[in-house]
mmCIF file of C-alpha atoms in Angstrom:
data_model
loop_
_atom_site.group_PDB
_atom_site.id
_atom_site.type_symbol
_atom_site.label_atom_id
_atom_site.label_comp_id
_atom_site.label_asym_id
_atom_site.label_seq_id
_atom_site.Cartn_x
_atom_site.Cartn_y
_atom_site.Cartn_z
ATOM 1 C CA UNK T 1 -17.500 -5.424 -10.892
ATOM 2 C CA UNK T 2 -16.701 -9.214 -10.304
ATOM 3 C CA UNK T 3 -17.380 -9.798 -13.631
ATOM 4 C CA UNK T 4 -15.142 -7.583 -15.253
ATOM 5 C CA UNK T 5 -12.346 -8.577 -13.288
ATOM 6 C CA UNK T 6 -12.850 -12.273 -14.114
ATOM 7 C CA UNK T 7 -13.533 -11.815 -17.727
ATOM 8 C CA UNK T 8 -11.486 -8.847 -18.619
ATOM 9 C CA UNK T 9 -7.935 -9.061 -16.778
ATOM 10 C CA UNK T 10 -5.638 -11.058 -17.786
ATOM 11 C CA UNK T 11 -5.515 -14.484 -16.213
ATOM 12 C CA UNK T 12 -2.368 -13.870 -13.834
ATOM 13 C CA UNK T 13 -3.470 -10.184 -13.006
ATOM 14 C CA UNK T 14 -3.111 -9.230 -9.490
ATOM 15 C CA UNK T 15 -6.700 -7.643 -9.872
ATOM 16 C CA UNK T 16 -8.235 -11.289 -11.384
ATOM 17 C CA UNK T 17 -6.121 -13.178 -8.845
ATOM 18 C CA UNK T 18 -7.453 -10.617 -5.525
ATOM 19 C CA UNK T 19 -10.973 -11.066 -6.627
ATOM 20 C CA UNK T 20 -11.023 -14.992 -6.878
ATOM 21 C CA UNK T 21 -9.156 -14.432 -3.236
ATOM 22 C CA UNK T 22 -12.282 -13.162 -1.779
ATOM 23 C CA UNK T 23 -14.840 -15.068 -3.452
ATOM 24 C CA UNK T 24 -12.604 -18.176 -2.007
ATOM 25 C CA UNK T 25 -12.642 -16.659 1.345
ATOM 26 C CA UNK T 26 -16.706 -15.620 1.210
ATOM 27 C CA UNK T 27 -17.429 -19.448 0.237
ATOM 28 C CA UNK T 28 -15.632 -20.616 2.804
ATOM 29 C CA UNK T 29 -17.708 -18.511 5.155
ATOM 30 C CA UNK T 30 -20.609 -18.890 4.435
ATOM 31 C CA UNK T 31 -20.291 -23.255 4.293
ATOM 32 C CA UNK T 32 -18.893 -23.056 7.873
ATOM 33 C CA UNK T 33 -21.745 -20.216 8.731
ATOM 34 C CA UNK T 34 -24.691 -22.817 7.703
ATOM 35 C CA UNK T 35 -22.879 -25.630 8.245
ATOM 36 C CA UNK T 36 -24.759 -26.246 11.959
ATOM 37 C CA UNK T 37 -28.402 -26.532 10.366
ATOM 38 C CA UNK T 38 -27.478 -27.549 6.773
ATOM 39 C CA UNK T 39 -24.820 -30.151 7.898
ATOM 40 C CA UNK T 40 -25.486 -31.914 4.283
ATOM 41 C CA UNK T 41 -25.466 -29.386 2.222
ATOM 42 C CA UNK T 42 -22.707 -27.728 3.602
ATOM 43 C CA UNK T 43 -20.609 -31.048 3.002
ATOM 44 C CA UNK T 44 -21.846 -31.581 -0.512
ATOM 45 C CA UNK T 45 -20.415 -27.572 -1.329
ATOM 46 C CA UNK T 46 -17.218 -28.599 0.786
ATOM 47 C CA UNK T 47 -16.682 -31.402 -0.806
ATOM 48 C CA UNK T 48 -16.362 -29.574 -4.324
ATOM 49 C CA UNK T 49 -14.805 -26.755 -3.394
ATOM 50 C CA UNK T 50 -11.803 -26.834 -6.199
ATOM 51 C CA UNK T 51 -9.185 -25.668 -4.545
ATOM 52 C CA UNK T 52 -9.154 -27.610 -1.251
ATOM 53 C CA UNK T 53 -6.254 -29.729 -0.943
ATOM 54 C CA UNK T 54 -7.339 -31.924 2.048
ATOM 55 C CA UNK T 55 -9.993 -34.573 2.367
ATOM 56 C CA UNK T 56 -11.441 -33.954 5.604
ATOM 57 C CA UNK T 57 -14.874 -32.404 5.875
ATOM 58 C CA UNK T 58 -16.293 -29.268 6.861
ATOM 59 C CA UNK T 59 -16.925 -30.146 10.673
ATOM 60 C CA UNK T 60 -13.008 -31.583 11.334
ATOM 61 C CA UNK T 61 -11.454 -28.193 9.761
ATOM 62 C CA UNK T 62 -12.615 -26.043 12.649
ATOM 63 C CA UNK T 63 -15.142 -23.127 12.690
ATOM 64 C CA UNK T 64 -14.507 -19.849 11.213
ATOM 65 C CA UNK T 65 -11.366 -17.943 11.416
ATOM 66 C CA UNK T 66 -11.086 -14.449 8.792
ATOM 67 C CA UNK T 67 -7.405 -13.662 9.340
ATOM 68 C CA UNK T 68 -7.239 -10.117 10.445
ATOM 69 C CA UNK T 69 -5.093 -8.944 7.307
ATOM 70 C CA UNK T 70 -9.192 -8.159 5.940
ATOM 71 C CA UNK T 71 -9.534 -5.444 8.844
ATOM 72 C CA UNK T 72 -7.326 -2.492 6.887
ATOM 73 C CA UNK T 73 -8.209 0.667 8.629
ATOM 74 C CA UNK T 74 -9.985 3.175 6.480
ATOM 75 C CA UNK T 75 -10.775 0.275 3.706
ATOM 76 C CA UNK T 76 -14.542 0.111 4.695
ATOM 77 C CA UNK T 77 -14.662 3.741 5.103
ATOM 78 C CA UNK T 78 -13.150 4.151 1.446
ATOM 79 C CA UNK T 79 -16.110 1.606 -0.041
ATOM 80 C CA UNK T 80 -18.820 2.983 2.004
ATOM 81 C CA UNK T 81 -18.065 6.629 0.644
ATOM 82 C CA UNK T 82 -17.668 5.379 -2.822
ATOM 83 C CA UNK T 83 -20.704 3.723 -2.875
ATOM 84 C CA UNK T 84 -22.315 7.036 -1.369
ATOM 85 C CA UNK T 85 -21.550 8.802 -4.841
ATOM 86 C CA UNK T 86 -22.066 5.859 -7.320
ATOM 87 C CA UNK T 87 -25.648 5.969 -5.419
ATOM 88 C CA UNK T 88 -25.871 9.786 -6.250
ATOM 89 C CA UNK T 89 -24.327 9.075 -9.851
ATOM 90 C CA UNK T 90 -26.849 6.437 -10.692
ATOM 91 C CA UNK T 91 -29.827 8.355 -9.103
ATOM 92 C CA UNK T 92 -28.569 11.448 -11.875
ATOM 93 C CA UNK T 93 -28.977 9.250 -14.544
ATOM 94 C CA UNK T 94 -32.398 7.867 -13.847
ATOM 95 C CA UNK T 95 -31.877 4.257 -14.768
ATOM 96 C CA UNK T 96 -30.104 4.576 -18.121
ATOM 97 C CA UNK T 97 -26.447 2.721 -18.518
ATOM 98 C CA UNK T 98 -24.211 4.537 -16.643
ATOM 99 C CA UNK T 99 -21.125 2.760 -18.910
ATOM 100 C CA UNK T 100 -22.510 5.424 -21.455
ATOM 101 C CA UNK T 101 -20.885 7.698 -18.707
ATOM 102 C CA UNK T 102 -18.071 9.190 -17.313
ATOM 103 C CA UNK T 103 -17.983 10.548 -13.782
ATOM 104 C CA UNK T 104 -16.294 13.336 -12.200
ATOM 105 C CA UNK T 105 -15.922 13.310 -8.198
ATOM 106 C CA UNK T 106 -14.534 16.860 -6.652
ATOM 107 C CA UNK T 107 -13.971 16.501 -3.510
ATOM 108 C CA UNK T 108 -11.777 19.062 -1.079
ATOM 109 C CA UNK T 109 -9.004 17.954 -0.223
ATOM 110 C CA UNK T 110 -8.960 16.157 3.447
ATOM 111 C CA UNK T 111 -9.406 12.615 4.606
ATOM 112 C CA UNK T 112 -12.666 11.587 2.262
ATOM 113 C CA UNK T 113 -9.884 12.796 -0.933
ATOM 114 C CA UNK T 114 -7.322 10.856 0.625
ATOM 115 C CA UNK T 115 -9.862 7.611 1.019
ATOM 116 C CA UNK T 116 -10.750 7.941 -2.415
ATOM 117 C CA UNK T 117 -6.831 8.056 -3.656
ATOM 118 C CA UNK T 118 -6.604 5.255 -2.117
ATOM 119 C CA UNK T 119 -8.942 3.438 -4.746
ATOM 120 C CA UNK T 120 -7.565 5.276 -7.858
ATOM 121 C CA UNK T 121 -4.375 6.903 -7.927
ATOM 122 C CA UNK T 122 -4.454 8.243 -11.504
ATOM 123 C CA UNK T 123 -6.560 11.619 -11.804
ATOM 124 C CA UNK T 124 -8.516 9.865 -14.407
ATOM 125 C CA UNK T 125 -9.002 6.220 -15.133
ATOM 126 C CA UNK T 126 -11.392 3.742 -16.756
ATOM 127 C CA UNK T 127 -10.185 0.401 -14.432
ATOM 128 C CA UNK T 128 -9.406 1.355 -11.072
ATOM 129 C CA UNK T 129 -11.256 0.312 -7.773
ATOM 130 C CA UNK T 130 -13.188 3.372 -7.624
ATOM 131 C CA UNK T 131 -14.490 3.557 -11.239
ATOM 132 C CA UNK T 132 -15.195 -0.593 -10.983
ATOM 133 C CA UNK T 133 -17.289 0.901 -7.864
ATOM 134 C CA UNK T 134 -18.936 3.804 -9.788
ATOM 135 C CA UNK T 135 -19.895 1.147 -12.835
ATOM 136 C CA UNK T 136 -19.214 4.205 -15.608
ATOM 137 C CA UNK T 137 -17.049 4.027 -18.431
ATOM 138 C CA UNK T 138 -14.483 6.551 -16.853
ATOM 139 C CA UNK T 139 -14.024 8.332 -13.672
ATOM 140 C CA UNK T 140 -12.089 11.603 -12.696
ATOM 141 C CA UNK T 141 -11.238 12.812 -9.192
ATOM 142 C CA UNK T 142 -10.656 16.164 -8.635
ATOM 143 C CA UNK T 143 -10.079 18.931 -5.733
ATOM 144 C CA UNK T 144 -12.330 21.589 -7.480
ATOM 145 C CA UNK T 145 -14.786 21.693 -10.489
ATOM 146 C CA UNK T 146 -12.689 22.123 -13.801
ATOM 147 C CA UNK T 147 -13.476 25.275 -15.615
ATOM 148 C CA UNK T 148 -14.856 23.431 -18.625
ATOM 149 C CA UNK T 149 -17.438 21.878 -16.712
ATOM 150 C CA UNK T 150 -20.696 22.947 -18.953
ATOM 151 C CA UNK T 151 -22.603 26.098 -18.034
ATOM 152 C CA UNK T 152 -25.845 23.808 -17.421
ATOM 153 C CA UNK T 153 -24.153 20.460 -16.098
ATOM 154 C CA UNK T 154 -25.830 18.594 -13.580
ATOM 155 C CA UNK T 155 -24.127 18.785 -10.371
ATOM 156 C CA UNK T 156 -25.510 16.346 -7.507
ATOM 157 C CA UNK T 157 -24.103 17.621 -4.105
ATOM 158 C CA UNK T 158 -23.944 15.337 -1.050
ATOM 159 C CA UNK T 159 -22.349 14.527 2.298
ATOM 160 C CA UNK T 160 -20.293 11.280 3.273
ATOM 161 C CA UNK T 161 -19.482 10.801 7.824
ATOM 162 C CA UNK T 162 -15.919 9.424 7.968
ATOM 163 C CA UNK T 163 -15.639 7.657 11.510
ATOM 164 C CA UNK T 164 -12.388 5.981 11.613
ATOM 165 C CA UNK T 165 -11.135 4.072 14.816
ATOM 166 C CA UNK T 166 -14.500 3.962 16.910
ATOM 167 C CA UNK T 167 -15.283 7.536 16.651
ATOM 168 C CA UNK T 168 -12.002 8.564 17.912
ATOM 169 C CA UNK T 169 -11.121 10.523 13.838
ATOM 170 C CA UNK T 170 -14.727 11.592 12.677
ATOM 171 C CA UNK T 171 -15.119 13.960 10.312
ATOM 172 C CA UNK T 172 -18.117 15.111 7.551
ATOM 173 C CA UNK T 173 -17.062 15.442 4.155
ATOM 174 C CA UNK T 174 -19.361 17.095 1.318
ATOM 175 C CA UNK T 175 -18.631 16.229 -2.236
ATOM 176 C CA UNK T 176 -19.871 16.656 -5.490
ATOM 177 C CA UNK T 177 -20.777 13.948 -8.775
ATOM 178 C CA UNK T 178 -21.068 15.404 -12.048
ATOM 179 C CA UNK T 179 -22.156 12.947 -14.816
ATOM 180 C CA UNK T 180 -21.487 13.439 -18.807
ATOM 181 C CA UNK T 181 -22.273 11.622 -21.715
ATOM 182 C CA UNK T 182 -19.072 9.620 -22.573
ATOM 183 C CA UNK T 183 -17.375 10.893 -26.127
ATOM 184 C CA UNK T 184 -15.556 7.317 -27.132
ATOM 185 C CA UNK T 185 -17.109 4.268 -28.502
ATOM 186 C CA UNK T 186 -17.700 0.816 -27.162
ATOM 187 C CA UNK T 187 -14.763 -1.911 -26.717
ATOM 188 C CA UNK T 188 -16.133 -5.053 -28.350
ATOM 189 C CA UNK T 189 -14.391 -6.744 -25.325
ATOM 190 C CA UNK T 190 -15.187 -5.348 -21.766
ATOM 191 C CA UNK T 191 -18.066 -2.934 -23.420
ATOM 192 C CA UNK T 192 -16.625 0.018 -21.853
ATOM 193 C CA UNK T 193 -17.430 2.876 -24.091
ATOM 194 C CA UNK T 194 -13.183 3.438 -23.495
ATOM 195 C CA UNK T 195 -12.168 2.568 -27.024
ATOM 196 C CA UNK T 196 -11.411 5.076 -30.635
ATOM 197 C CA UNK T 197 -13.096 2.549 -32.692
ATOM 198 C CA UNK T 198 -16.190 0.418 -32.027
ATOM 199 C CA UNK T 199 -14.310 -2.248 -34.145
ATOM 200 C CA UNK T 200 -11.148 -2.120 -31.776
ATOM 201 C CA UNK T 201 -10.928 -2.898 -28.290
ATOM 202 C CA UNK T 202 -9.328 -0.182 -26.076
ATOM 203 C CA UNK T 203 -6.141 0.238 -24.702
ATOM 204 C CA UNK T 204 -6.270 -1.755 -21.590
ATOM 205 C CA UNK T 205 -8.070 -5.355 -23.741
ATOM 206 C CA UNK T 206 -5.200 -4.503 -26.512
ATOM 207 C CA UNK T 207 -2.608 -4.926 -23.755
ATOM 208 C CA UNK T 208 -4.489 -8.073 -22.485
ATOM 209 C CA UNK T 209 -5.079 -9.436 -25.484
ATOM 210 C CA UNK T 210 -0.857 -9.165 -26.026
ATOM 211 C CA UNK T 211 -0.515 -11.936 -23.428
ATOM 212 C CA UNK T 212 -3.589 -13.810 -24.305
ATOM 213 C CA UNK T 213 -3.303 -14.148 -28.400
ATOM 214 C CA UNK T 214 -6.935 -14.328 -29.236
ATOM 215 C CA UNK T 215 -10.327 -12.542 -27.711
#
């Protein structure tokens, strides 16, 4: 997932830019968390950190303060359930590349839908937060399983607990993962199997490419 932000977007990209945002924010952590019992080594990593525009060392810049913009409500909740059915996807597929995939999620529509909206808008995409999550090629969320859904498709069933605001909104959630062999071919670029040609990069590398001038 990290990896395909960094490479793939486009340097500027709010998506490239978010991700480098938290990996910033996870160093920093974890240097202040050992800091106490690996005082040198958490001063070497300080030290050449980048981005850090001061001089002073890891023990004068205080202990660790997250700002509370990370605590979204319903964020962790979104995630957790996503991660819940990329673990049934991948389990479908018994260890074979699941970018050769694409995944359809039907879920009824309630609060588990409405986390999942929240990580793809579009009915269908190939680079929103919840495909990046499900590691397939493409991803489609639904409210009900489309009629052309093959006669002998593997459908994985499963359950996701939704317990928002210490208990006080809990509610169970059943949804369902159905995995198919992905029709295009393979971008050269990202190696999403998202592309018409295996010779031309897909849609969302052409448009990256535009800014960039060169792969």
């Amino acid at each position: 997932l990290l990896s395909c932000r960094l490479y793939c977007e486009e340097a500027k990209s709010p998506k490239r830019r978010s991700c480098q945002t938290v990996l910033a924010e996870a160093l920093d952590i974890v240097v202040r968390s050992f800091a106490p019992i690996l005082p040198h080594l958490a001063e070497e990593v300080f030290q050449y950190i980048p981005y850090k525009k001061d001089s002073e060392g890891v023990f004068r810049t205080g202990w660790i303060n997250a700002s509370s913009a990370w605590k979204k409500p319903g964020v962790e909740e979104a995630i957790e359930g996503a991660c819940a059915m990329r673990d049934s996807f991948l389990g479908s597929i018994s260890g074979k590349n699941a970018l050769e995939y694409e995944v359809i999620i039907v879920i009824e529509p309630g609060l588990l839908f409405e986390l999942m909206e929240a990580l793809q808008a579009e009915e269908t995409s190939s680079d929103s937060q919840l495909n990046e999550i499900m590691m397939a090629s493409q991803t489609t969320l639904l409210s009900e399983v489309p009629q052309e859904t093959p006669a002998d498709a593997d459908i994985i069933k499963g359950t996701f607990l939704i317990n928002l605001e210490g208990g006080v909104i809990c509610e169970q959630s059943s949804y369902k993962v159905i995995a198919q062999p992905i029709a295009k071919a393979k971008c050269p670029r990202c190696r999403r199997y998202t592309s018409q040609s295996s010779s031309t990069p897909c849609p969302r590398c052409l448009n990256v490419l535009a800014g960039k001038g060169s792969m």
